[in-house]
Amino acid sequence: MDKPDRRARSATIIDVAARAGVSAMTVSRVINNREGVRPETREAVESAIQALSYTPNAAARSLVTSAELRIGVVYSNPSAAFMSEFLTGIFEEASTRGARLILLKGDGGAPPHRDALEKLANAGLSGIILAPPLGEAAIVRNVLRGIGRPLVAVGAYDVADATCVRIDDRRAACEMTRHLLELGHRRLGFVLGNPDQAASAERMAGFYDAVREASNVEVKVAQGDFSYASGLIAGEQLLDGPSPPTAIFASNDDMAAAIVSVAHRRQLHVPEALSVVGFDDTVAAVTLWPPLTTVRQPLHQLAAEALAAVVAGGDVIARKARRQPDRVLDHSIVTRASSAPPGS
């Protein structure tokens, strides 16, 4: 039996984006005649639309064009630096789309109360974005599952009924650990993030991937929760005792900044006596001394992709298509003055 033509199931904005080789956000901009799209890109999108006989349904189109675009953002993160930059990206992207944001905040990384989540779920929103770590919080998933609106979880893995927007945490952590090993470090410390987040486990797995590639590596591990306070405790634990690490990799910049503070208090010069590296590349990475070597997450782009996924998700739901695939963005390693060969 011949396979049915793709158009027989009604093409979605995701199909158009895949055929044109662009993001769904770019397709939305072309459809609505927004600026900032190169002529050749616009031509490729228009050709894909024609080839697939794609017609935006009214509900999905209103998600992009009108003031009816009302997006809930649920957030609660112990890293003020991370949350500030992520929310700034959300606000900037929302302003370009004329979207209205409805914010719901939890405290200290904990989810908002169930009643508040249920009220948000019933507020007639166009979609909901879950900032990390809430995309993997059980109460959030239970309340918002099956709401019939696009649900986007940032920095999360394998969330039912949601599109996840993230980087490859495991590969990023592996590359950062290789950086330390290539500098000559063989006594490494690692500070884990929140144990309830999949990204924490992925970063630890990436760390050990690199360690297994080298020989004669000693490892000490301490538990953190992505907060500065937990980094202080982890730093004391790692630097106590004989043969302390010559380099410490913390799972986010806040905890890395705390490690640097502990080192200063112990009169250990960074990076001469101790290299310290982090993860995220928030403002914290460049406001301490020395500036922090870190993994750069594209926080503004994560926010923009989350909003684009809400827009595309409205079209997918309206057409009863399969949910969108996860969006994995690129990361990079930013080397600054906090890492150097041991004993330098």
Coordinates of C-alpha atoms in Angstrom, one line a residue:
M1 CA 0.0 0.0 0.0
D2 CA 1.3 3.4 -0.9
K3 CA 2.0 5.8 2.0
P4 CA -0.4 8.7 2.2
D5 CA 0.7 12.0 1.0
R6 CA 1.9 14.3 3.8
R7 CA -0.7 16.9 2.8
A8 CA -3.5 14.4 3.3
R9 CA -3.3 15.0 7.1
S10 CA -3.2 18.7 6.7
A11 CA 0.3 20.3 7.0
T12 CA 1.2 22.1 10.2
I13 CA 3.5 25.0 10.8
I14 CA 6.1 22.4 12.0
D15 CA 6.0 20.8 8.6
V16 CA 6.5 24.1 6.9
A17 CA 9.4 24.9 9.1
A18 CA 11.1 21.5 8.5
R19 CA 10.7 21.8 4.7
A20 CA 12.1 25.4 4.6
G21 CA 14.9 24.5 7.0
V22 CA 13.9 27.3 9.5
S23 CA 12.3 27.5 12.9
A24 CA 8.5 27.7 13.5
M25 CA 9.1 31.2 14.8
T26 CA 10.5 32.3 11.4
V27 CA 7.5 30.7 9.7
S28 CA 5.2 32.7 11.9
R29 CA 7.0 35.9 11.1
V30 CA 6.7 35.3 7.4
I31 CA 3.0 34.4 7.6
N32 CA 2.3 37.7 9.5
N33 CA 4.6 39.9 7.4
R34 CA 6.9 40.7 10.3
E35 CA 10.2 42.4 9.8
G36 CA 13.6 40.8 10.4
V37 CA 13.4 38.0 7.8
R38 CA 15.9 37.8 5.0
P39 CA 14.4 37.8 1.5
E40 CA 15.8 34.4 0.6
T41 CA 14.4 33.0 3.9
R42 CA 11.0 34.5 3.2
E43 CA 11.0 33.0 -0.3
A44 CA 11.9 29.5 1.1
V45 CA 9.1 29.7 3.6
E46 CA 6.6 30.9 1.0
S47 CA 7.6 28.1 -1.3
A48 CA 7.2 25.5 1.5
I49 CA 3.7 26.9 2.3
Q50 CA 2.7 26.6 -1.3
A51 CA 4.2 23.1 -1.7
L52 CA 2.4 21.8 1.4
S53 CA -0.9 23.7 0.8
Y54 CA -0.6 25.0 4.3
T55 CA -3.3 27.4 5.6
P56 CA -3.0 28.7 9.1
N57 CA -6.2 28.0 11.0
A58 CA -7.8 31.0 12.7
A59 CA -7.0 29.9 16.2
A60 CA -3.3 29.4 15.5
R61 CA -3.1 32.6 13.5
S62 CA -4.6 34.6 16.4
L63 CA -1.9 33.2 18.6
V64 CA 0.6 35.2 16.5
T65 CA -1.2 38.3 15.5
S66 CA -3.6 39.5 18.1
A67 CA -3.7 40.8 21.6
E68 CA -5.5 37.5 22.5
L69 CA -2.0 36.0 22.8
R70 CA -1.9 35.5 26.6
I71 CA 0.8 33.3 27.8
G72 CA 1.3 32.1 31.4
V73 CA 4.8 31.9 32.7
V74 CA 5.3 29.7 35.8
Y75 CA 8.7 30.2 37.5
S76 CA 10.5 29.6 40.8
N77 CA 14.3 29.3 40.7
P78 CA 16.9 29.7 43.5
S79 CA 19.3 31.3 41.0
A80 CA 18.3 35.0 40.8
A81 CA 20.8 35.6 38.0
F82 CA 19.5 32.8 35.9
M83 CA 15.8 33.8 36.4
S84 CA 16.5 37.5 35.8
E85 CA 18.1 36.8 32.4
F86 CA 15.5 34.2 31.4
L87 CA 12.6 36.5 32.3
T88 CA 14.2 39.4 30.4
G89 CA 14.3 37.2 27.3
I90 CA 10.7 36.3 27.8
F91 CA 9.6 39.9 28.2
E92 CA 11.6 41.0 25.1
E93 CA 10.2 38.3 22.9
A94 CA 6.7 38.9 24.1
S95 CA 6.9 42.6 23.3
T96 CA 7.8 41.8 19.7
R97 CA 4.7 39.6 19.4
G98 CA 2.3 41.9 21.2
A99 CA 1.8 39.1 23.8
R100 CA 0.6 39.5 27.3
L101 CA 2.3 37.6 30.0
I102 CA 0.6 36.3 33.1
L103 CA 3.3 35.4 35.7
L104 CA 2.9 32.9 38.5
K105 CA 5.8 32.6 40.9
G106 CA 6.7 30.0 43.5
D107 CA 9.3 30.6 46.2
G108 CA 12.9 29.3 46.4
G109 CA 12.5 26.7 43.6
A110 CA 9.3 25.3 45.0
P111 CA 6.1 25.2 42.8
P112 CA 3.3 27.6 43.3
H113 CA 0.3 26.4 45.4
R114 CA -2.1 24.0 43.6
D115 CA -5.0 26.5 43.8
A116 CA -2.9 29.1 42.0
L117 CA -1.9 26.6 39.3
E118 CA -5.5 25.5 38.8
K119 CA -6.6 29.1 38.5
L120 CA -3.9 29.7 35.9
A121 CA -5.0 26.5 34.0
N122 CA -8.5 27.8 33.8
A123 CA -7.6 31.4 32.8
G124 CA -8.2 30.9 29.0
L125 CA -4.5 31.3 28.1
S126 CA -3.0 30.6 24.7
G127 CA -0.4 28.5 26.4
I128 CA 1.9 28.1 29.4
I129 CA 5.7 28.2 29.7
L130 CA 7.3 26.4 32.6
A131 CA 10.7 27.8 33.6
P132 CA 13.2 25.5 35.2
P133 CA 12.9 23.6 37.5
L134 CA 9.1 23.6 37.4
G135 CA 8.8 21.6 34.1
E136 CA 9.6 18.4 36.1
A137 CA 7.7 19.2 39.3
A138 CA 5.1 16.6 39.9
I139 CA 2.3 18.9 41.2
V140 CA 2.8 21.2 38.1
R141 CA 2.6 18.3 35.7
N142 CA -0.5 16.9 37.5
V143 CA -2.4 20.1 37.4
L144 CA -1.6 21.2 33.9
R145 CA -1.6 17.8 32.2
G146 CA -4.3 17.7 29.4
I147 CA -5.3 21.4 29.6
G148 CA -5.7 21.5 25.8
R149 CA -3.3 24.4 25.4
P150 CA 0.4 24.3 24.4
L151 CA 2.6 23.5 27.4
V152 CA 6.4 24.3 27.1
A153 CA 8.9 23.1 29.7
V154 CA 12.3 24.9 29.5
G155 CA 15.4 23.0 30.6
A156 CA 13.4 19.8 31.1
Y157 CA 13.5 16.3 29.7
D158 CA 10.7 13.9 28.7
V159 CA 7.7 15.9 30.1
A160 CA 4.4 14.3 29.1
D161 CA 2.1 16.6 27.1
A162 CA 4.8 19.3 26.9
T163 CA 7.4 20.4 24.4
C164 CA 10.8 20.7 26.0
V165 CA 13.2 23.5 25.0
R166 CA 16.8 23.0 26.3
I167 CA 20.4 22.4 25.5
D168 CA 22.3 19.1 25.6
D169 CA 23.4 19.3 29.2
R170 CA 25.4 16.1 29.2
R171 CA 27.5 17.0 26.2
A172 CA 28.1 20.5 27.6
A173 CA 29.3 19.2 30.9
C174 CA 31.5 16.7 29.2
E175 CA 33.1 19.4 27.1
M176 CA 33.7 21.6 30.2
T177 CA 35.3 18.7 32.1
R178 CA 37.5 18.0 29.1
H179 CA 38.7 21.6 29.3
L180 CA 39.9 21.0 32.9
L181 CA 41.5 17.7 32.0
E182 CA 43.3 19.3 29.0
L183 CA 44.7 21.9 31.4
G184 CA 46.3 19.1 33.3
H185 CA 43.9 18.7 36.3
R186 CA 43.6 15.2 37.8
R187 CA 42.0 16.0 41.1
L188 CA 38.5 17.2 40.3
G189 CA 35.6 18.3 42.4
F190 CA 32.0 18.4 41.1
V191 CA 29.0 20.1 42.6
L192 CA 25.6 18.6 41.6
G193 CA 22.5 20.7 41.1
N194 CA 19.0 20.1 42.3
P195 CA 18.5 16.3 42.6
D196 CA 14.9 16.6 41.4
Q197 CA 16.0 18.0 38.0
A198 CA 16.9 15.8 35.1
A199 CA 19.4 18.4 33.9
S200 CA 21.4 17.9 37.1
A201 CA 21.7 14.2 36.4
E202 CA 22.7 14.9 32.8
R203 CA 25.4 17.3 33.8
M204 CA 26.8 14.8 36.3
A205 CA 26.7 12.1 33.6
G206 CA 28.6 14.4 31.2
F207 CA 31.2 15.0 33.9
Y208 CA 31.8 11.3 34.3
D209 CA 31.8 10.7 30.6
A210 CA 34.9 12.9 30.3
V211 CA 36.5 11.5 33.5
R212 CA 36.3 8.0 32.1
E213 CA 38.3 9.2 29.0
A214 CA 41.3 10.1 31.1
S215 CA 43.5 8.2 33.5
N216 CA 44.5 8.6 37.2
V217 CA 41.7 11.1 37.9
E218 CA 40.5 11.6 41.5
V219 CA 37.0 12.8 42.0
K220 CA 35.2 14.3 44.9
V221 CA 31.4 15.1 44.6
A222 CA 29.2 17.4 46.8
Q223 CA 25.5 17.9 46.6
G224 CA 24.0 21.4 45.8
D225 CA 20.6 22.7 44.8
F226 CA 21.7 25.5 42.3
S227 CA 21.6 28.1 45.1
Y228 CA 24.6 30.2 46.2
A229 CA 24.1 29.0 49.8
S230 CA 24.4 25.4 48.8
G231 CA 27.6 26.2 46.9
L232 CA 29.1 27.6 50.0
I233 CA 28.5 24.3 51.9
A234 CA 29.7 22.2 48.9
G235 CA 32.8 24.3 48.6
E236 CA 33.7 23.7 52.3
Q237 CA 33.1 20.0 51.9
L238 CA 35.2 19.7 48.8
L239 CA 38.2 21.7 50.1
D240 CA 38.4 20.0 53.5
G241 CA 40.7 17.1 54.0
P242 CA 43.9 15.9 52.4
S243 CA 44.4 16.2 48.6
P244 CA 41.6 18.6 47.8
P245 CA 40.7 19.2 44.2
T246 CA 42.8 21.5 42.0
A247 CA 39.7 22.3 40.0
I248 CA 36.0 22.4 40.8
F249 CA 33.1 22.2 38.3
A250 CA 29.9 23.6 39.8
S251 CA 26.6 22.8 38.0
N252 CA 25.6 26.5 37.8
D253 CA 27.3 29.9 38.0
D254 CA 25.7 30.8 41.4
M255 CA 27.3 27.8 43.1
A256 CA 30.6 28.4 41.2
A257 CA 30.6 32.0 42.6
A258 CA 30.1 30.5 46.0
I259 CA 33.1 28.2 45.5
V260 CA 35.3 31.2 44.6
S261 CA 34.2 33.0 47.8
V262 CA 35.1 29.9 49.9
A263 CA 38.5 29.8 48.1
H264 CA 39.1 33.5 48.8
R265 CA 38.2 33.0 52.5
R266 CA 40.8 30.2 52.7
Q267 CA 43.4 32.4 50.9
L268 CA 43.4 30.1 47.9
H269 CA 44.1 32.1 44.8
V270 CA 41.9 31.4 41.8
P271 CA 43.0 30.1 39.4
E272 CA 46.6 29.6 40.6
A273 CA 45.7 27.3 43.5
L274 CA 42.2 26.3 42.4
S275 CA 40.4 26.5 39.1
V276 CA 36.6 27.0 39.3
V277 CA 34.2 26.7 36.4
G278 CA 30.4 27.0 36.2
F279 CA 27.4 26.6 34.0
D280 CA 24.8 29.0 32.4
D281 CA 26.9 32.2 31.7
T282 CA 24.7 34.5 33.7
V283 CA 25.7 38.0 34.8
A284 CA 27.2 36.3 37.9
A285 CA 29.9 34.9 35.7
V286 CA 31.4 38.3 34.9
T287 CA 30.7 40.3 38.0
L288 CA 33.0 38.3 40.3
W289 CA 36.8 38.2 40.3
P290 CA 38.2 36.4 38.5
P291 CA 35.6 36.2 35.7
L292 CA 34.2 32.7 35.4
T293 CA 34.9 30.1 32.8
T294 CA 31.5 28.6 32.2
V295 CA 29.1 26.8 29.8
R296 CA 27.0 29.4 28.0
Q297 CA 23.3 28.6 27.7
P298 CA 21.5 30.9 25.2
L299 CA 19.0 32.1 27.8
H300 CA 17.4 34.7 25.6
Q301 CA 17.1 32.2 22.8
L302 CA 15.6 29.6 25.1
A303 CA 12.9 32.2 26.0
A304 CA 12.3 33.1 22.4
E305 CA 12.0 29.4 21.4
A306 CA 9.6 28.7 24.3
L307 CA 7.3 31.5 23.0
A308 CA 7.6 30.2 19.4
A309 CA 6.8 26.7 20.6
V310 CA 3.6 28.0 22.3
V311 CA 2.6 29.6 18.9
A312 CA 3.4 26.5 17.0
G313 CA 1.7 24.3 19.6
G314 CA -1.6 26.1 19.1
D315 CA -1.5 25.0 15.5
V316 CA -0.5 21.4 16.4
I317 CA -3.3 21.0 18.9
A318 CA -5.9 22.6 16.6
R319 CA -5.0 20.0 13.9
K320 CA -4.8 17.1 16.4
A321 CA -1.3 16.4 15.2
R322 CA 1.5 14.7 17.2
R323 CA 3.1 17.0 19.7
Q324 CA 6.1 19.0 18.7
P325 CA 9.6 17.5 19.0
D326 CA 11.8 18.8 21.7
R327 CA 14.0 21.8 20.7
V328 CA 17.7 21.4 21.6
L329 CA 19.7 24.6 21.2
D330 CA 23.4 25.0 20.9
H331 CA 25.7 25.8 23.8
S332 CA 29.3 27.0 24.0
I333 CA 32.3 26.9 26.4
V334 CA 33.4 30.4 27.5
T335 CA 36.9 30.4 28.9
R336 CA 37.8 33.3 31.2
A337 CA 40.3 33.8 34.0
S338 CA 39.0 31.4 36.6
S339 CA 40.6 28.3 35.0
A340 CA 44.3 27.6 34.4
P341 CA 46.7 24.6 34.7
P342 CA 47.2 23.3 38.2
G343 CA 49.8 25.1 40.3
S344 CA 50.1 27.9 37.7

